[in-house]
GROMACS .gro file of C-alpha atoms in nm:
model
  150
    1MET     CA    1   1.551   0.408  -2.318
    2ARG     CA    2   1.612   0.763  -2.446
    3ILE     CA    3   1.234   0.770  -2.588
    4SER     CA    4   1.108   0.623  -2.227
    5PHE     CA    5   1.318   0.895  -2.060
    6GLN     CA    6   1.147   1.171  -2.245
    7THR     CA    7   0.793   1.064  -2.190
    8ALA     CA    8   0.830   1.020  -1.809
    9PHE     CA    9   1.051   1.328  -1.753
   10PRO     CA   10   0.971   1.539  -2.061
   11ASP     CA   11   1.059   1.878  -1.825
   12LEU     CA   12   1.391   1.728  -1.736
   13ALA     CA   13   1.474   1.624  -2.106
   14ALA     CA   14   1.402   1.928  -2.247
   15GLN     CA   15   1.563   2.111  -1.995
   16LEU     CA   16   1.874   1.901  -2.070
   17GLY     CA   17   1.851   1.943  -2.413
   18PRO     CA   18   1.989   1.653  -2.663
   19VAL     CA   19   2.374   1.632  -2.558
   20ASN     CA   20   2.351   1.688  -2.219
   21THR     CA   21   2.054   1.464  -2.178
   22GLN     CA   22   2.240   1.152  -2.400
   23THR     CA   23   2.559   1.262  -2.113
   24PHE     CA   24   2.304   1.197  -1.821
   25LEU     CA   25   2.143   0.861  -2.011
   26ASP     CA   26   2.498   0.737  -2.010
   27ALA     CA   27   2.543   0.802  -1.694
   28CYS     CA   28   2.261   0.567  -1.579
   29LYS     CA   29   2.178   0.230  -1.583
   30PRO     CA   30   1.826   0.040  -1.701
   31VAL     CA   31   1.672  -0.177  -1.436
   32GLU     CA   32   1.383  -0.417  -1.436
   33LEU     CA   33   1.186  -0.435  -1.092
   34ALA     CA   34   0.968  -0.758  -0.977
   35PRO     CA   35   0.641  -0.640  -0.820
   36GLY     CA   36   0.715  -0.681  -0.430
   37ARG     CA   37   1.098  -0.623  -0.475
   38MET     CA   38   1.171  -0.363  -0.164
   39LEU     CA   39   1.396  -0.102  -0.358
   40PHE     CA   40   1.495   0.087  -0.042
   41ARG     CA   41   1.460   0.060   0.338
   42ASP     CA   42   1.421   0.330   0.604
   43ARG     CA   43   1.737   0.422   0.774
   44MET     CA   44   1.931   0.146   0.561
   45PRO     CA   45   2.230   0.285   0.342
   46VAL     CA   46   2.133   0.385  -0.031
   47GLU     CA   47   2.422   0.432  -0.305
   48SER     CA   48   2.201   0.488  -0.615
   49LEU     CA   49   1.919   0.762  -0.761
   50PHE     CA   50   1.653   0.590  -0.921
   51LEU     CA   51   1.400   0.770  -1.190
   52ILE     CA   52   1.099   0.583  -1.271
   53LEU     CA   53   1.017   0.532  -1.596
   54THR     CA   54   0.711   0.236  -1.586
   55GLY     CA   55   0.523   0.120  -1.282
   56GLU     CA   56   0.397   0.197  -0.967
   57LEU     CA   57   0.576   0.191  -0.614
   58SER     CA   58   0.462   0.248  -0.238
   59ILE     CA   59   0.637   0.461   0.019
   60THR     CA   60   0.630   0.414   0.385
   61LEU     CA   61   0.731   0.536   0.703
   62VAL     CA   62   0.781   0.322   1.038
   63GLU     CA   63   0.749   0.527   1.343
   64GLY     CA   64   0.776   0.313   1.676
   65GLU     CA   65   0.475   0.040   1.622
   66ARG     CA   66   0.309   0.292   1.374
   67ASN     CA   67   0.329   0.209   1.006
   68PHE     CA   68   0.262   0.557   0.767
   69VAL     CA   69   0.160   0.534   0.416
   70LEU     CA   70   0.322   0.849   0.263
   71GLY     CA   71   0.222   0.748  -0.056
   72ASN     CA   72   0.286   0.621  -0.396
   73ALA     CA   73   0.575   0.702  -0.666
   74GLY     CA   74   0.505   0.602  -1.021
   75PRO     CA   75   0.653   0.703  -1.366
   76GLY     CA   76   0.840   1.090  -1.382
   77GLN     CA   77   0.959   1.031  -1.008
   78TRP     CA   78   1.278   1.015  -0.844
   79LEU     CA   79   1.335   0.809  -0.571
   80GLY     CA   80   1.677   0.767  -0.329
   81GLU     CA   81   1.706   1.223  -0.391
   82VAL     CA   82   1.691   1.248  -0.018
   83SER     CA   83   1.971   1.024   0.090
   84VAL     CA   84   2.148   1.135  -0.144
   85LEU     CA   85   2.167   1.526  -0.165
   86SER     CA   86   2.133   1.508   0.227
   87GLY     CA   87   2.499   1.333   0.256
   88SER     CA   88   2.350   1.074   0.501
   89MET     CA   89   2.337   0.803   0.206
   90LEU     CA   90   2.057   0.615   0.448
   91GLY     CA   91   1.703   0.583   0.344
   92SER     CA   92   1.434   0.803   0.459
   93ALA     CA   93   1.137   0.572   0.375
   94THR     CA   94   1.045   0.269   0.279
   95VAL     CA   95   1.012   0.232  -0.084
   96THR     CA   96   0.869  -0.135  -0.213
   97THR     CA   97   0.727  -0.166  -0.605
   98LEU     CA   98   0.348  -0.301  -0.645
   99SER     CA   99   0.444  -0.364  -1.003
  100ALA     CA  100   0.702  -0.438  -1.233
  101CYS     CA  101   0.892  -0.130  -1.268
  102ARG     CA  102   1.155  -0.009  -1.508
  103ALA     CA  103   1.368   0.238  -1.427
  104LEU     CA  104   1.691   0.386  -1.447
  105LYS     CA  105   1.945   0.391  -1.204
  106LEU     CA  106   2.223   0.658  -1.115
  107HIS     CA  107   2.490   0.570  -0.884
  108TYR     CA  108   2.549   0.869  -0.671
  109GLN     CA  109   2.898   0.879  -0.755
  110ASP     CA  110   2.796   0.925  -1.088
  111PHE     CA  111   2.530   1.181  -0.975
  112ASP     CA  112   2.801   1.411  -0.815
  113ARG     CA  113   3.031   1.348  -1.134
  114LEU     CA  114   2.726   1.482  -1.314
  115ILE     CA  115   2.687   1.791  -1.107
  116ARG     CA  116   3.077   1.892  -1.104
  117ASP     CA  117   3.121   1.836  -1.432
  118ASN     CA  118   2.870   1.989  -1.646
  119ASP     CA  119   2.670   2.338  -1.488
  120HIS     CA  120   2.394   2.267  -1.732
  121ILE     CA  121   2.350   1.915  -1.657
  122ALA     CA  122   2.400   2.029  -1.265
  123ASN     CA  123   2.107   2.344  -1.311
  124ALA     CA  124   1.848   2.091  -1.474
  125LEU     CA  125   1.901   1.850  -1.235
  126LEU     CA  126   1.904   2.040  -0.891
  127SER     CA  127   1.597   2.230  -1.022
  128ASN     CA  128   1.397   1.904  -1.063
  129LEU     CA  129   1.465   1.804  -0.752
  130ILE     CA  130   1.397   2.064  -0.556
  131ASP     CA  131   1.058   2.087  -0.741
  132LEU     CA  132   1.009   1.723  -0.674
  133LEU     CA  133   1.117   1.765  -0.283
  134ALA     CA  134   0.865   2.080  -0.231
  135MET     CA  135   0.594   1.869  -0.371
  136ARG     CA  136   0.677   1.527  -0.169
  137LEU     CA  137   0.672   1.738   0.109
  138ARG     CA  138   0.338   1.874   0.103
  139ILE     CA  139   0.203   1.563   0.000
  140SER     CA  140   0.347   1.365   0.313
  141ALA     CA  141   0.240   1.623   0.596
  142ALA     CA  142  -0.137   1.597   0.425
  143ALA     CA  143  -0.080   1.176   0.479
  144ILE     CA  144   0.047   1.216   0.783
  145GLY     CA  145  -0.200   1.426   0.880
  146LYS     CA  146  -0.479   1.251   0.780
  147GLN     CA  147  -0.363   0.886   0.939
  148GLY     CA  148  -0.293   1.078   1.268
  149ASP     CA  149  -0.689   1.187   1.278
  150ARG     CA  150  -0.739   0.836   1.291
   0.00000   0.00000   0.00000
């Protein structure tokens, strides 16, 4: 699991270092996800973050009768971070596996414990999540803009 994590999340693994990487991985549960599985549904409860190691997932948003494809996620990406960080614990999009996926599942209580108990892990995780959210916002805005032009 450590090698898969280091391959998919090299920057985070480097920031954490060997000891904190192991502490982080000990808090995660490896999961295998079949193609076609709905991981999150928009506005439904979410209790965990997922760090994608392999595979591809689709991210969509339903507004009224319109279905917006926000993009795809794959290795090196987090899912569920918006609901956990916002405290809403509700999905902000629908996420469905497009292929078989391997991921690390981190329950929100374990995430909170890691952030609270270890400043080094907190800094590394939050820095990576901020970068991810900024990238996602740019990609989502561009995708919605393109679909709105249709």
